[in-house]
Short mmCIF file of C-alpha atoms in Angstrom, two decimals:
data_model
loop_
_atom_site.label_atom_id
_atom_site.label_comp_id
_atom_site.label_asym_id
_atom_site.label_seq_id
_atom_site.Cartn_x
_atom_site.Cartn_y
_atom_site.Cartn_z
CA UNK A 1 -0.01 -0.01 0.01
CA UNK A 2 1.15 3.37 -0.92
CA UNK A 3 1.39 6.40 1.46
CA UNK A 4 0.14 9.97 0.60
CA UNK A 5 2.33 12.44 2.63
CA UNK A 6 1.03 16.33 3.35
CA UNK A 7 2.83 17.67 0.63
CA UNK A 8 1.45 15.22 -1.98
CA UNK A 9 -2.32 16.20 -0.56
CA UNK A 10 -1.63 19.85 -0.36
CA UNK A 11 -0.20 19.84 -3.90
CA UNK A 12 -3.30 17.84 -5.23
CA UNK A 13 -5.74 20.17 -3.25
CA UNK A 14 -3.91 23.32 -4.07
CA UNK A 15 -3.76 22.86 -7.82
CA UNK A 16 -7.34 21.92 -8.32
CA UNK A 17 -8.58 25.08 -6.32
CA UNK A 18 -5.90 27.18 -8.30
CA UNK A 19 -7.30 26.10 -11.70
CA UNK A 20 -10.93 26.46 -10.35
CA UNK A 21 -10.43 30.21 -9.16
CA UNK A 22 -8.46 31.05 -12.52
CA UNK A 23 -11.34 29.34 -14.48
CA UNK A 24 -13.82 31.32 -12.61
CA UNK A 25 -12.41 34.37 -13.30
CA UNK A 26 -12.18 33.37 -17.01
CA UNK A 27 -8.48 33.66 -17.54
CA UNK A 28 -7.09 32.48 -20.63
CA UNK A 29 -4.87 29.40 -20.27
CA UNK A 30 -6.24 28.82 -16.47
CA UNK A 31 -4.58 25.58 -16.16
CA UNK A 32 -1.27 27.18 -16.00
CA UNK A 33 -2.10 28.31 -12.27
CA UNK A 34 -2.23 24.82 -11.67
CA UNK A 35 1.29 24.44 -12.68
CA UNK A 36 2.46 27.52 -10.80
CA UNK A 37 1.04 25.82 -7.36
CA UNK A 38 2.75 22.75 -8.33
CA UNK A 39 6.13 24.65 -8.53
CA UNK A 40 5.69 26.57 -5.58
CA UNK A 41 4.66 24.16 -2.61
CA UNK A 42 7.80 22.96 -0.87
CA UNK A 43 8.85 20.92 2.20
CA UNK A 44 9.06 23.89 4.14
CA UNK A 45 7.47 27.30 4.55
CA UNK A 46 10.78 29.19 3.98
CA UNK A 47 11.51 27.36 1.00
CA UNK A 48 7.77 28.16 -0.03
CA UNK A 49 8.10 31.75 0.23
CA UNK A 50 11.57 31.96 -1.60
CA UNK A 51 10.09 29.54 -4.57
CA UNK A 52 7.19 31.81 -4.52
CA UNK A 53 9.30 34.82 -4.98
CA UNK A 54 11.48 33.49 -7.62
CA UNK A 55 8.95 32.65 -9.76
CA UNK A 56 6.72 35.86 -9.23
CA UNK A 57 9.71 37.98 -9.96
CA UNK A 58 10.93 35.92 -12.83
CA UNK A 59 7.44 35.96 -14.46
CA UNK A 60 7.05 39.68 -14.26
CA UNK A 61 10.65 40.25 -15.87
CA UNK A 62 9.45 37.61 -18.43
CA UNK A 63 6.54 39.74 -19.43
CA UNK A 64 8.33 42.70 -19.82
CA UNK A 65 11.28 40.99 -22.09
CA UNK A 66 8.57 39.04 -23.89
CA UNK A 67 6.68 42.32 -24.73
CA UNK A 68 9.93 44.01 -26.17
CA UNK A 69 11.50 41.01 -28.26
CA UNK A 70 8.00 40.07 -30.07
CA UNK A 71 6.93 43.31 -30.51
CA UNK A 72 10.15 45.13 -31.54
CA UNK A 73 11.51 42.04 -33.53
CA UNK A 74 9.23 39.28 -34.61
CA UNK A 75 6.75 36.84 -33.38
CA UNK A 76 9.08 34.20 -34.71
CA UNK A 77 10.36 30.92 -33.06
CA UNK A 78 13.88 32.08 -33.66
CA UNK A 79 13.09 35.25 -31.54
CA UNK A 80 12.00 32.85 -28.32
CA UNK A 81 15.51 31.18 -28.40
CA UNK A 82 17.08 34.96 -28.50
CA UNK A 83 14.84 35.94 -25.86
CA UNK A 84 16.05 32.96 -23.52
CA UNK A 85 19.77 33.43 -24.31
CA UNK A 86 18.89 37.29 -22.62
CA UNK A 87 16.66 36.07 -20.00
CA UNK A 88 18.31 33.31 -18.38
CA UNK A 89 21.42 35.19 -17.43
CA UNK A 90 19.38 37.65 -16.02
CA UNK A 91 17.65 35.00 -13.72
CA UNK A 92 20.96 33.30 -12.65
CA UNK A 93 22.45 37.08 -11.89
CA UNK A 94 19.41 37.91 -9.83
CA UNK A 95 19.43 34.56 -8.09
CA UNK A 96 16.18 33.74 -9.27
CA UNK A 97 16.76 30.71 -11.61
CA UNK A 98 14.05 28.76 -10.07
CA UNK A 99 11.56 30.72 -11.93
CA UNK A 100 12.99 29.93 -15.43
CA UNK A 101 10.69 26.94 -16.25
CA UNK A 102 7.53 28.84 -14.83
CA UNK A 103 8.34 31.78 -16.71
CA UNK A 104 8.96 30.05 -19.98
CA UNK A 105 5.37 29.09 -19.81
CA UNK A 106 4.21 32.69 -19.60
CA UNK A 107 6.93 33.72 -22.58
CA UNK A 108 4.90 31.15 -24.54
CA UNK A 109 1.67 32.59 -23.67
CA UNK A 110 2.67 35.86 -25.10
CA UNK A 111 3.90 34.35 -28.09
CA UNK A 112 0.82 32.41 -28.78
CA UNK A 113 -1.06 35.33 -28.15
CA UNK A 114 0.30 37.43 -31.34
CA UNK A 115 -0.15 40.56 -29.87
CA UNK A 116 0.40 42.63 -26.59
CA UNK A 117 -1.89 44.41 -24.63
CA UNK A 118 -3.12 45.61 -21.30
CA UNK A 119 -5.86 42.64 -21.16
CA UNK A 120 -2.98 40.18 -22.04
CA UNK A 121 -0.61 41.25 -19.07
CA UNK A 122 -3.69 41.33 -16.72
CA UNK A 123 -4.60 37.85 -17.60
CA UNK A 124 -1.24 36.61 -16.74
CA UNK A 125 -0.48 38.62 -13.76
CA UNK A 126 -4.05 36.96 -12.76
CA UNK A 127 -2.47 33.37 -13.58
CA UNK A 128 0.73 34.28 -11.41
CA UNK A 129 -1.10 35.70 -8.15
CA UNK A 130 -3.63 32.80 -8.32
CA UNK A 131 -1.12 30.03 -8.79
CA UNK A 132 1.58 31.62 -6.31
CA UNK A 133 -1.11 32.45 -3.97
CA UNK A 134 -2.79 29.29 -3.35
CA UNK A 135 0.42 27.60 -3.06
CA UNK A 136 1.42 29.87 -0.37
CA UNK A 137 -1.91 29.45 1.45
CA UNK A 138 -1.45 25.47 1.10
CA UNK A 139 1.84 25.95 3.09
CA UNK A 140 0.85 27.92 5.84
CA UNK A 141 0.02 24.50 7.49
CA UNK A 142 2.94 22.42 8.50
CA UNK A 143 2.56 19.17 10.44
CA UNK A 144 4.44 19.26 13.81
CA UNK A 145 7.55 17.07 13.94
CA UNK A 146 8.11 17.14 17.89
CA UNK A 147 7.03 13.58 18.29
CA UNK A 148 9.55 12.64 15.79
CA UNK A 149 12.37 14.40 17.32
CA UNK A 150 11.41 13.13 20.85
CA UNK A 151 11.34 9.77 19.21
CA UNK A 152 14.95 10.17 17.96
CA UNK A 153 16.21 11.64 21.10
CA UNK A 154 14.95 8.63 23.11
CA UNK A 155 16.42 6.27 20.30
CA UNK A 156 19.98 7.65 20.46
CA UNK A 157 19.98 8.13 24.40
CA UNK A 158 18.99 4.16 24.11
CA UNK A 159 22.13 3.45 21.82
CA UNK A 160 24.43 5.71 24.15
CA UNK A 161 23.42 3.59 27.32
CA UNK A 162 23.93 0.48 25.09
CA UNK A 163 27.64 1.56 24.21
CA UNK A 164 28.49 2.42 27.84
CA UNK A 165 27.06 -0.83 29.22
CA UNK A 166 29.59 -2.54 26.69
CA UNK A 167 32.35 -0.22 27.55
CA UNK A 168 31.43 -1.25 31.46
CA UNK A 169 31.55 -4.50 31.06
CA UNK A 170 34.85 -4.66 28.93
CA UNK A 171 36.42 -2.34 31.73
CA UNK A 172 35.25 -5.00 34.33
CA UNK A 173 35.98 -8.08 32.65
CA UNK A 174 38.25 -7.57 29.73
CA UNK A 175 35.89 -9.32 27.72
CA UNK A 176 32.79 -8.36 25.11
CA UNK A 177 30.67 -10.33 22.67
CA UNK A 178 29.38 -6.89 21.40
CA UNK A 179 28.67 -6.85 17.72
CA UNK A 180 28.80 -2.87 17.65
CA UNK A 181 25.31 -2.56 15.89
CA UNK A 182 24.52 0.40 17.80
CA UNK A 183 27.78 2.69 16.42
CA UNK A 184 26.48 2.63 12.91
CA UNK A 185 22.54 2.88 13.91
CA UNK A 186 23.60 5.99 16.14
CA UNK A 187 25.31 7.46 13.26
CA UNK A 188 22.14 7.19 11.05
CA UNK A 189 19.95 8.29 13.74
CA UNK A 190 21.86 11.44 14.38
CA UNK A 191 22.16 12.22 10.71
CA UNK A 192 18.31 11.93 10.31
CA UNK A 193 17.35 13.47 13.51
CA UNK A 194 19.30 16.84 12.09
CA UNK A 195 17.68 16.81 9.15
CA UNK A 196 14.17 16.84 10.80
CA UNK A 197 15.37 19.61 13.65
CA UNK A 198 16.40 21.82 10.69
CA UNK A 199 12.97 21.25 8.71
CA UNK A 200 11.31 22.49 11.72
CA UNK A 201 13.48 25.87 11.80
CA UNK A 202 12.61 26.27 7.95
CA UNK A 203 8.92 26.15 8.84
CA UNK A 204 9.36 29.15 11.50
CA UNK A 205 10.07 32.50 10.02
CA UNK A 206 11.07 33.99 13.24
CA UNK A 207 13.10 30.89 14.54
CA UNK A 208 17.11 30.81 13.70
CA UNK A 209 17.73 27.86 15.56
CA UNK A 210 15.93 24.80 17.00
CA UNK A 211 17.02 23.41 20.45
CA UNK A 212 16.54 19.97 19.08
CA UNK A 213 18.96 20.80 16.59
CA UNK A 214 21.46 21.98 19.03
CA UNK A 215 20.56 19.02 21.17
CA UNK A 216 21.50 16.44 18.24
CA UNK A 217 24.62 18.41 17.24
CA UNK A 218 25.88 18.09 20.70
CA UNK A 219 25.08 14.23 20.60
CA UNK A 220 26.75 14.45 17.47
CA UNK A 221 29.97 15.56 18.94
CA UNK A 222 29.58 13.24 22.28
CA UNK A 223 29.34 10.33 19.90
CA UNK A 224 32.34 11.35 18.40
CA UNK A 225 34.11 11.09 21.57
CA UNK A 226 32.59 7.80 22.03
CA UNK A 227 34.01 6.63 18.65
CA UNK A 228 37.61 7.41 19.70
CA UNK A 229 37.36 5.94 23.35
CA UNK A 230 36.06 2.74 22.39
CA UNK A 231 39.27 1.62 20.80
CA UNK A 232 40.80 2.92 24.15
CA UNK A 233 38.82 0.78 26.03
CA UNK A 234 39.52 -2.26 23.89
CA UNK A 235 43.03 -1.93 23.93
CA UNK A 236 43.18 -2.58 27.64
CA UNK A 237 44.40 -6.19 28.38
CA UNK A 238 44.88 -5.76 32.06
CA UNK A 239 42.33 -5.40 34.83
CA UNK A 240 43.42 -2.73 37.42
CA UNK A 241 41.48 -1.11 40.54
CA UNK A 242 41.26 2.37 38.29
CA UNK A 243 39.59 0.77 35.51
CA UNK A 244 36.95 -0.67 38.14
CA UNK A 245 36.44 2.91 39.53
CA UNK A 246 35.79 4.32 35.71
CA UNK A 247 33.40 1.35 35.26
CA UNK A 248 31.60 2.49 38.45
CA UNK A 249 31.62 6.15 37.19
CA UNK A 250 30.22 5.00 33.61
CA UNK A 251 27.62 2.73 35.34
CA UNK A 252 26.24 5.70 37.14
CA UNK A 253 26.68 8.25 34.08
CA UNK A 254 24.72 5.79 32.01
CA UNK A 255 21.75 5.24 34.30
CA UNK A 256 21.25 9.23 33.64
CA UNK A 257 21.18 9.86 30.27
CA UNK A 258 17.91 11.49 30.18
CA UNK A 259 16.14 14.52 31.04
CA UNK A 260 16.36 16.23 34.56
CA UNK A 261 20.19 15.65 35.30
CA UNK A 262 22.92 18.12 34.99
CA UNK A 263 26.64 17.20 33.81
CA UNK A 264 28.24 19.44 36.21
CA UNK A 265 27.54 16.93 39.07
CA UNK A 266 29.28 14.54 37.08
CA UNK A 267 32.28 16.64 36.10
CA UNK A 268 32.86 17.37 39.72
CA UNK A 269 32.94 13.39 40.37
CA UNK A 270 35.30 12.87 37.25
CA UNK A 271 37.60 15.75 38.79
CA UNK A 272 37.50 14.02 42.29
CA UNK A 273 38.29 10.55 40.57
CA UNK A 274 41.45 12.03 38.79
CA UNK A 275 42.82 13.51 42.20
CA UNK A 276 42.26 10.01 43.83
CA UNK A 277 44.01 8.29 40.94
CA UNK A 278 46.84 10.61 41.32
CA UNK A 279 47.49 9.84 44.93
CA UNK A 280 47.59 6.33 44.09
CA UNK A 281 50.82 4.30 43.85
CA UNK A 282 53.16 4.30 40.84
CA UNK A 283 52.57 1.42 38.21
CA UNK A 284 54.83 -1.49 39.03
CA UNK A 285 55.30 -2.71 35.34
CA UNK A 286 55.10 -1.50 32.11
CA UNK A 287 51.60 -3.26 31.44
CA UNK A 288 50.27 -1.74 34.05
CA UNK A 289 51.86 1.55 33.00
CA UNK A 290 50.29 1.31 29.55
CA UNK A 291 46.77 0.42 30.77
CA UNK A 292 46.62 3.23 33.25
CA UNK A 293 48.24 5.69 30.65
CA UNK A 294 45.36 4.58 28.76
CA UNK A 295 42.75 4.99 31.06
CA UNK A 296 44.01 8.52 31.71
CA UNK A 297 43.35 9.42 28.12
CA UNK A 298 40.03 7.43 28.50
CA UNK A 299 38.89 9.98 31.41
CA UNK A 300 40.38 13.07 29.77
CA UNK A 301 37.95 12.21 26.77
CA UNK A 302 35.03 11.92 29.08
CA UNK A 303 35.80 15.02 30.75
CA UNK A 304 35.41 16.51 27.01
CA UNK A 305 32.16 14.44 26.82
CA UNK A 306 30.85 16.10 29.89
CA UNK A 307 31.81 19.96 28.89
CA UNK A 308 29.76 19.30 25.93
CA UNK A 309 26.76 18.90 27.93
CA UNK A 310 27.58 21.33 29.97
CA UNK A 311 27.76 24.02 27.49
CA UNK A 312 24.23 22.82 26.42
CA UNK A 313 21.49 24.81 27.53
CA UNK A 314 18.74 22.25 27.74
CA UNK A 315 15.15 21.38 26.40
CA UNK A 316 12.00 22.48 27.83
CA UNK A 317 10.13 19.45 29.03
CA UNK A 318 6.74 20.45 27.44
CA UNK A 319 4.91 23.55 26.22
CA UNK A 320 3.49 24.19 29.74
CA UNK A 321 6.79 23.42 31.65
CA UNK A 322 8.96 26.76 31.52
CA UNK A 323 12.09 24.88 33.20
CA UNK A 324 14.73 23.75 30.91
CA UNK A 325 16.02 20.32 30.97
CA UNK A 326 19.92 19.01 31.14
CA UNK A 327 21.06 15.91 29.96
CA UNK A 328 24.37 13.88 30.62
#
């Protein structure tokens, strides 16, 4: 079974409405209003406005140039080619090249009329205004993506928890049967989540950033750190006391990858643990030295992981709750 999306539904309804209105006004070539509507309905509100403006301006310029070329040169196919050689570079220079296809329809309307009159200009402007106007009206409604973003947030946090659990297990036992599927899965989830969050920004004219987008960017940077420390953890072949202490710290941290906790608390615990390590006896063997050096590097990376979170201002729990939420 196929699924009809919002954009498809809006395109179908908007096209029918635009053609009906243009036909009701008894405009010539009224079906062209539907073409304009199809071209102007986009994935986001900002894209729709930009596309509509580009096409409107390009169509107006095309009308003026067409009148000049056809009236002062001739109504001949060769003149259409010459006109396009001038018109297309103008649209590119004005950064409205999206309107080339739409404007070509207007140019052909004027060519087919064989005579430029005020009535012809009025007819074409009517088609343009109706087609673009209906597209903008249809794009006023965009479905909320909050549930999708929350879903991605929960999946990513669940994968982070699994990754932490595997590191904890290895630090305690030096053994793991993990297939690592959460690594590739999380990478894909972060990419998709950022796309949806950015789309939400594009659907709000006065919003220049999205807290979920910033959140996913923060998680992406934390994920890069996790990717760096995994090889460090798996390279440790000796079980030492410091490894057990780090495992305990990660165990506690992994249980708080959710709303309502602050990274500052864990930064303090990490700092206290580093001080405790510095007061321990020096390693007695080369293998112990290499293990503790790897663990020290591991701790340094975890500090960066928590610093990333501490700089993130948080996400509101819901629309009625004005308190900001922190994540570890």
